[in-house]
């Protein structure tokens, strides 16, 4: 395993305060004596860096749905989801194509960078995407963590959603090899909030069984229908709450399923 940083750099973000005018009106003085007015909760953005299981989809792929498309359903309107996940990317290719750099250029203090890769990192036949779970995978993921922190943003690692796979006695099993464990270890070493989507989805697929989970997946048993995307998105939303990244008032509509009509598919490929 690569040597991980022994310390985690944290950068404080200082906000300048404008000085008050020397001459205040009576109304201003009265307001000052009454005490400060509480500020509303500032809006912030959750950026998603990930692969096709999270990515926005074009209309001709409907009803295929990335879980990032469903996440806004469970979040208050003051939180914006910027879904930068793209089909076919790995933690490596996303960086090598400059996509992480684009996100870092937009991040603001208090924003969240939510990172989920693994499915395409497994593809040993493709040198442009393959990473090894205990070395290069962790090294690339650390770039997202360090980059977010350098902008005063909050990095969150999310293990990959499990595929729909059952053995002969209808037990769900993992296909993601050691990648979830590699991410868990990195999150612990770098003190990063971890949403364990892999464990939660594996348990959910087991509970639902082979027949019911067919409603959650496309025929390839990797990509989601709207129902499957919503199930994963709700797991992510609750995970963000459990880790203190969002607060109870930031969530809504838990334990409900958005109708297919709620979803919006893109008219054209975002990379076109």
CSV table of C-alpha atoms in Angstrom, one decimal:
chain,number,residue,atom,x,y,z
A,1,UNK,CA,0.0,0.0,0.0
A,2,UNK,CA,1.2,3.5,-0.7
A,3,UNK,CA,2.3,5.6,2.3
A,4,UNK,CA,-0.6,7.9,3.2
A,5,UNK,CA,-0.1,11.4,4.6
A,6,UNK,CA,0.6,11.3,8.3
A,7,UNK,CA,-1.2,14.6,8.8
A,8,UNK,CA,-4.2,16.1,7.2
A,9,UNK,CA,-3.9,19.7,6.2
A,10,UNK,CA,-6.9,21.8,7.0
A,11,UNK,CA,-7.3,25.4,5.8
A,12,UNK,CA,-9.3,28.0,7.6
A,13,UNK,CA,-11.3,30.3,5.4
A,14,UNK,CA,-11.4,33.9,6.6
A,15,UNK,CA,-14.3,36.2,5.7
A,16,UNK,CA,-13.7,39.9,5.6
A,17,UNK,CA,-16.1,42.1,7.5
A,18,UNK,CA,-17.1,45.5,6.3
A,19,UNK,CA,-16.7,48.3,8.8
A,20,UNK,CA,-19.8,50.1,9.9
A,21,UNK,CA,-20.2,53.8,9.1
A,22,UNK,CA,-19.2,56.2,11.9
A,23,UNK,CA,-22.5,58.1,11.8
A,24,UNK,CA,-25.5,55.9,12.3
A,25,UNK,CA,-29.1,56.8,12.0
A,26,UNK,CA,-31.4,56.4,15.0
A,27,UNK,CA,-32.9,53.3,13.3
A,28,UNK,CA,-29.5,51.8,12.8
A,29,UNK,CA,-28.6,52.5,16.5
A,30,UNK,CA,-31.8,50.9,17.7
A,31,UNK,CA,-31.2,47.8,15.6
A,32,UNK,CA,-27.7,47.5,17.0
A,33,UNK,CA,-28.9,47.7,20.5
A,34,UNK,CA,-31.5,45.0,19.8
A,35,UNK,CA,-28.7,42.6,18.8
A,36,UNK,CA,-27.7,41.1,15.5
A,37,UNK,CA,-30.3,39.6,13.2
A,38,UNK,CA,-29.7,35.9,12.6
A,39,UNK,CA,-28.5,35.2,9.1
A,40,UNK,CA,-30.4,32.7,6.9
A,41,UNK,CA,-28.6,29.4,6.3
A,42,UNK,CA,-26.4,30.1,3.2
A,43,UNK,CA,-27.0,28.1,0.1
A,44,UNK,CA,-24.3,25.7,-0.9
A,45,UNK,CA,-23.6,23.3,-3.6
A,46,UNK,CA,-22.9,19.5,-3.6
A,47,UNK,CA,-20.7,18.6,-6.5
A,48,UNK,CA,-20.7,14.9,-7.6
A,49,UNK,CA,-17.6,13.4,-9.1
A,50,UNK,CA,-18.4,9.9,-10.2
A,51,UNK,CA,-19.2,7.4,-13.0
A,52,UNK,CA,-22.3,6.3,-14.9
A,53,UNK,CA,-24.1,5.0,-11.9
A,54,UNK,CA,-24.4,8.6,-10.7
A,55,UNK,CA,-24.3,10.6,-13.9
A,56,UNK,CA,-27.1,12.5,-15.6
A,57,UNK,CA,-28.5,10.7,-18.6
A,58,UNK,CA,-29.7,11.9,-22.0
A,59,UNK,CA,-33.3,11.4,-23.0
A,60,UNK,CA,-32.7,8.6,-25.5
A,61,UNK,CA,-31.3,6.4,-22.6
A,62,UNK,CA,-34.4,6.9,-20.5
A,63,UNK,CA,-35.5,5.3,-18.2
A,64,UNK,CA,-31.8,4.8,-17.3
A,65,UNK,CA,-31.2,7.1,-14.3
A,66,UNK,CA,-28.1,8.0,-12.3
A,67,UNK,CA,-28.6,8.4,-8.6
A,68,UNK,CA,-27.2,11.9,-8.8
A,69,UNK,CA,-30.3,12.8,-10.8
A,70,UNK,CA,-32.5,11.7,-7.8
A,71,UNK,CA,-30.5,13.3,-5.0
A,72,UNK,CA,-32.2,16.8,-5.3
A,73,UNK,CA,-35.5,15.1,-4.5
A,74,UNK,CA,-34.3,14.4,-0.9
A,75,UNK,CA,-32.6,17.8,-0.4
A,76,UNK,CA,-34.0,21.2,0.5
A,77,UNK,CA,-34.2,23.7,-2.3
A,78,UNK,CA,-31.4,25.9,-0.8
A,79,UNK,CA,-28.9,23.1,-1.6
A,80,UNK,CA,-27.9,22.8,-5.3
A,81,UNK,CA,-26.6,19.5,-6.8
A,82,UNK,CA,-24.0,20.0,-9.5
A,83,UNK,CA,-23.8,16.5,-11.0
A,84,UNK,CA,-20.5,16.3,-12.7
A,85,UNK,CA,-20.4,12.5,-12.8
A,86,UNK,CA,-19.9,11.1,-16.3
A,87,UNK,CA,-20.4,7.7,-18.0
A,88,UNK,CA,-17.4,5.4,-18.1
A,89,UNK,CA,-15.1,7.4,-15.9
A,90,UNK,CA,-12.8,6.1,-13.2
A,91,UNK,CA,-11.1,8.0,-10.4
A,92,UNK,CA,-8.0,8.1,-12.7
A,93,UNK,CA,-9.6,9.1,-16.0
A,94,UNK,CA,-11.8,11.7,-14.4
A,95,UNK,CA,-8.6,13.5,-13.2
A,96,UNK,CA,-6.6,12.8,-16.3
A,97,UNK,CA,-9.3,14.4,-18.5
A,98,UNK,CA,-9.2,17.6,-16.3
A,99,UNK,CA,-12.7,17.1,-14.8
A,100,UNK,CA,-11.5,17.4,-11.2
A,101,UNK,CA,-9.7,20.6,-12.1
A,102,UNK,CA,-12.9,22.1,-13.5
A,103,UNK,CA,-14.8,21.3,-10.3
A,104,UNK,CA,-12.0,22.7,-8.1
A,105,UNK,CA,-12.2,25.9,-10.0
A,106,UNK,CA,-15.9,26.2,-9.1
A,107,UNK,CA,-15.8,25.1,-5.4
A,108,UNK,CA,-16.5,27.6,-2.8
A,109,UNK,CA,-16.0,27.4,1.0
A,110,UNK,CA,-18.7,25.3,2.5
A,111,UNK,CA,-19.5,23.4,-0.7
A,112,UNK,CA,-19.3,19.6,-0.7
A,113,UNK,CA,-17.4,17.4,-3.1
A,114,UNK,CA,-19.0,14.0,-3.1
A,115,UNK,CA,-16.8,11.3,-4.7
A,116,UNK,CA,-17.9,7.9,-5.9
A,117,UNK,CA,-15.7,5.7,-8.2
A,118,UNK,CA,-15.0,2.0,-8.4
A,119,UNK,CA,-16.9,0.3,-11.2
A,120,UNK,CA,-14.5,1.5,-13.9
A,121,UNK,CA,-11.4,1.4,-11.8
A,122,UNK,CA,-11.8,-2.4,-11.9
A,123,UNK,CA,-11.2,-2.6,-15.7
A,124,UNK,CA,-7.6,-3.9,-15.8
A,125,UNK,CA,-7.8,-4.2,-19.6
A,126,UNK,CA,-8.0,-0.4,-19.9
A,127,UNK,CA,-4.9,1.4,-18.9
A,128,UNK,CA,-6.7,4.8,-19.1
A,129,UNK,CA,-9.1,3.8,-16.4
A,130,UNK,CA,-7.6,1.0,-14.3
A,131,UNK,CA,-6.4,1.6,-10.8
A,132,UNK,CA,-5.2,-0.9,-8.1
A,133,UNK,CA,-7.4,-0.6,-5.0
A,134,UNK,CA,-4.6,-0.3,-2.4
A,135,UNK,CA,-2.2,2.0,-4.4
A,136,UNK,CA,-3.3,4.1,-7.4
A,137,UNK,CA,-7.0,4.1,-6.5
A,138,UNK,CA,-6.2,5.6,-3.1
A,139,UNK,CA,-3.6,8.0,-4.6
A,140,UNK,CA,-6.2,9.4,-7.1
A,141,UNK,CA,-8.9,9.6,-4.5
A,142,UNK,CA,-6.6,11.6,-2.3
A,143,UNK,CA,-6.3,14.2,-5.0
A,144,UNK,CA,-10.1,14.9,-4.7
A,145,UNK,CA,-9.8,15.1,-0.9
A,146,UNK,CA,-6.8,17.5,-0.9
A,147,UNK,CA,-8.3,19.5,-3.7
A,148,UNK,CA,-11.6,20.1,-1.9
A,149,UNK,CA,-9.9,21.0,1.3
A,150,UNK,CA,-7.6,23.5,-0.4
A,151,UNK,CA,-10.8,25.3,-1.4
A,152,UNK,CA,-12.3,25.3,2.0
A,153,UNK,CA,-14.9,22.7,0.8
A,154,UNK,CA,-15.9,19.4,2.4
A,155,UNK,CA,-14.8,16.2,0.7
A,156,UNK,CA,-17.0,13.2,1.2
A,157,UNK,CA,-16.1,9.7,-0.1
A,158,UNK,CA,-18.9,7.3,-1.0
A,159,UNK,CA,-18.3,3.6,-1.8
A,160,UNK,CA,-19.8,2.4,-5.0
A,161,UNK,CA,-23.4,1.1,-5.2
A,162,UNK,CA,-23.3,-2.6,-5.7
A,163,UNK,CA,-24.5,-4.3,-8.9
A,164,UNK,CA,-27.5,-6.6,-9.0
A,165,UNK,CA,-25.9,-10.0,-8.6
A,166,UNK,CA,-27.4,-13.1,-6.8
A,167,UNK,CA,-26.0,-16.6,-6.5
A,168,UNK,CA,-27.9,-19.8,-6.9
A,169,UNK,CA,-29.6,-19.6,-3.5
A,170,UNK,CA,-30.7,-15.9,-4.0
A,171,UNK,CA,-28.0,-14.3,-1.9
A,172,UNK,CA,-26.7,-11.0,-3.1
A,173,UNK,CA,-22.9,-10.9,-3.5
A,174,UNK,CA,-20.3,-8.2,-4.1
A,175,UNK,CA,-18.7,-7.6,-7.5
A,176,UNK,CA,-16.6,-4.7,-6.5
A,177,UNK,CA,-13.6,-6.6,-5.2
A,178,UNK,CA,-11.4,-4.7,-2.8
A,179,UNK,CA,-12.3,-1.2,-4.0
A,180,UNK,CA,-14.8,-0.4,-1.2
A,181,UNK,CA,-12.3,-1.5,1.4
A,182,UNK,CA,-9.6,0.6,-0.2
A,183,UNK,CA,-11.9,3.7,0.0
A,184,UNK,CA,-12.8,2.9,3.6
A,185,UNK,CA,-9.2,2.7,4.6
A,186,UNK,CA,-8.3,5.9,2.9
A,187,UNK,CA,-11.3,7.7,4.5
A,188,UNK,CA,-10.1,6.6,7.9
A,189,UNK,CA,-6.5,7.6,7.2
A,190,UNK,CA,-7.4,11.0,5.9
A,191,UNK,CA,-10.3,11.7,8.4
A,192,UNK,CA,-12.8,12.1,5.6
A,193,UNK,CA,-16.6,11.5,6.0
A,194,UNK,CA,-17.5,8.2,4.4
A,195,UNK,CA,-20.9,7.2,3.1
A,196,UNK,CA,-20.9,3.5,2.8
A,197,UNK,CA,-23.2,3.1,-0.1
A,198,UNK,CA,-21.8,-0.3,-1.0
A,199,UNK,CA,-22.7,-1.9,2.3
A,200,UNK,CA,-26.2,-0.3,2.3
A,201,UNK,CA,-27.0,-1.3,-1.2
A,202,UNK,CA,-25.8,-4.8,-0.8
A,203,UNK,CA,-28.0,-5.2,2.2
A,204,UNK,CA,-31.0,-3.6,0.4
A,205,UNK,CA,-30.7,-5.9,-2.6
A,206,UNK,CA,-30.5,-8.9,-0.3
A,207,UNK,CA,-33.6,-7.8,1.5
A,208,UNK,CA,-35.5,-7.1,-1.8
A,209,UNK,CA,-34.4,-10.3,-3.5
A,210,UNK,CA,-33.8,-11.1,-7.2
A,211,UNK,CA,-37.4,-10.5,-8.4
A,212,UNK,CA,-38.0,-7.1,-6.7
A,213,UNK,CA,-34.6,-5.7,-7.5
A,214,UNK,CA,-35.3,-6.2,-11.2
A,215,UNK,CA,-37.5,-3.1,-10.9
A,216,UNK,CA,-34.5,-1.1,-9.6
A,217,UNK,CA,-32.1,-2.0,-12.4
A,218,UNK,CA,-31.8,-1.8,-16.2
A,219,UNK,CA,-31.2,-5.1,-18.0
A,220,UNK,CA,-27.4,-4.8,-17.6
A,221,UNK,CA,-27.9,-5.1,-13.8
A,222,UNK,CA,-25.5,-2.2,-13.1
A,223,UNK,CA,-27.4,0.9,-14.1
A,224,UNK,CA,-30.6,2.1,-12.5
A,225,UNK,CA,-34.2,2.7,-13.2
A,226,UNK,CA,-35.7,5.8,-11.5
A,227,UNK,CA,-36.7,3.6,-8.6
A,228,UNK,CA,-33.2,2.3,-8.2
A,229,UNK,CA,-31.6,5.7,-8.5
A,230,UNK,CA,-34.0,7.1,-5.9
A,231,UNK,CA,-33.1,4.2,-3.5
A,232,UNK,CA,-29.4,4.9,-3.8
A,233,UNK,CA,-29.9,8.7,-3.6
A,234,UNK,CA,-31.8,8.3,-0.3
A,235,UNK,CA,-29.0,6.2,1.1
A,236,UNK,CA,-26.6,9.0,0.1
A,237,UNK,CA,-28.8,11.7,1.6
A,238,UNK,CA,-29.1,9.9,4.9
A,239,UNK,CA,-25.4,9.1,4.9
A,240,UNK,CA,-24.6,12.8,4.5
A,241,UNK,CA,-26.9,13.5,7.5
A,242,UNK,CA,-25.3,10.8,9.6
A,243,UNK,CA,-21.9,12.2,9.0
A,244,UNK,CA,-23.0,15.8,9.8
A,245,UNK,CA,-22.3,17.1,6.3
A,246,UNK,CA,-26.0,18.2,6.1
A,247,UNK,CA,-28.5,18.8,8.8
A,248,UNK,CA,-32.0,17.4,9.4
A,249,UNK,CA,-33.6,20.6,7.9
A,250,UNK,CA,-31.6,20.0,4.7
A,251,UNK,CA,-33.5,16.8,4.0
A,252,UNK,CA,-37.0,16.2,2.8
A,253,UNK,CA,-39.3,13.5,1.4
A,254,UNK,CA,-37.4,10.6,3.1
A,255,UNK,CA,-39.2,7.2,2.8
A,256,UNK,CA,-40.9,8.3,-0.4
A,257,UNK,CA,-40.3,7.5,-4.0
A,258,UNK,CA,-40.3,10.2,-6.7
A,259,UNK,CA,-42.6,9.5,-9.6
A,260,UNK,CA,-40.9,8.9,-13.0
A,261,UNK,CA,-42.5,12.2,-14.1
A,262,UNK,CA,-40.4,14.1,-11.5
A,263,UNK,CA,-37.1,13.2,-13.3
A,264,UNK,CA,-35.6,15.3,-16.1
A,265,UNK,CA,-33.3,13.7,-18.7
A,266,UNK,CA,-30.9,15.8,-20.8
A,267,UNK,CA,-31.7,16.7,-24.4
A,268,UNK,CA,-28.1,16.2,-25.4
A,269,UNK,CA,-24.9,14.7,-24.1
A,270,UNK,CA,-23.2,17.1,-21.6
A,271,UNK,CA,-19.9,16.4,-23.2
A,272,UNK,CA,-21.1,17.0,-26.8
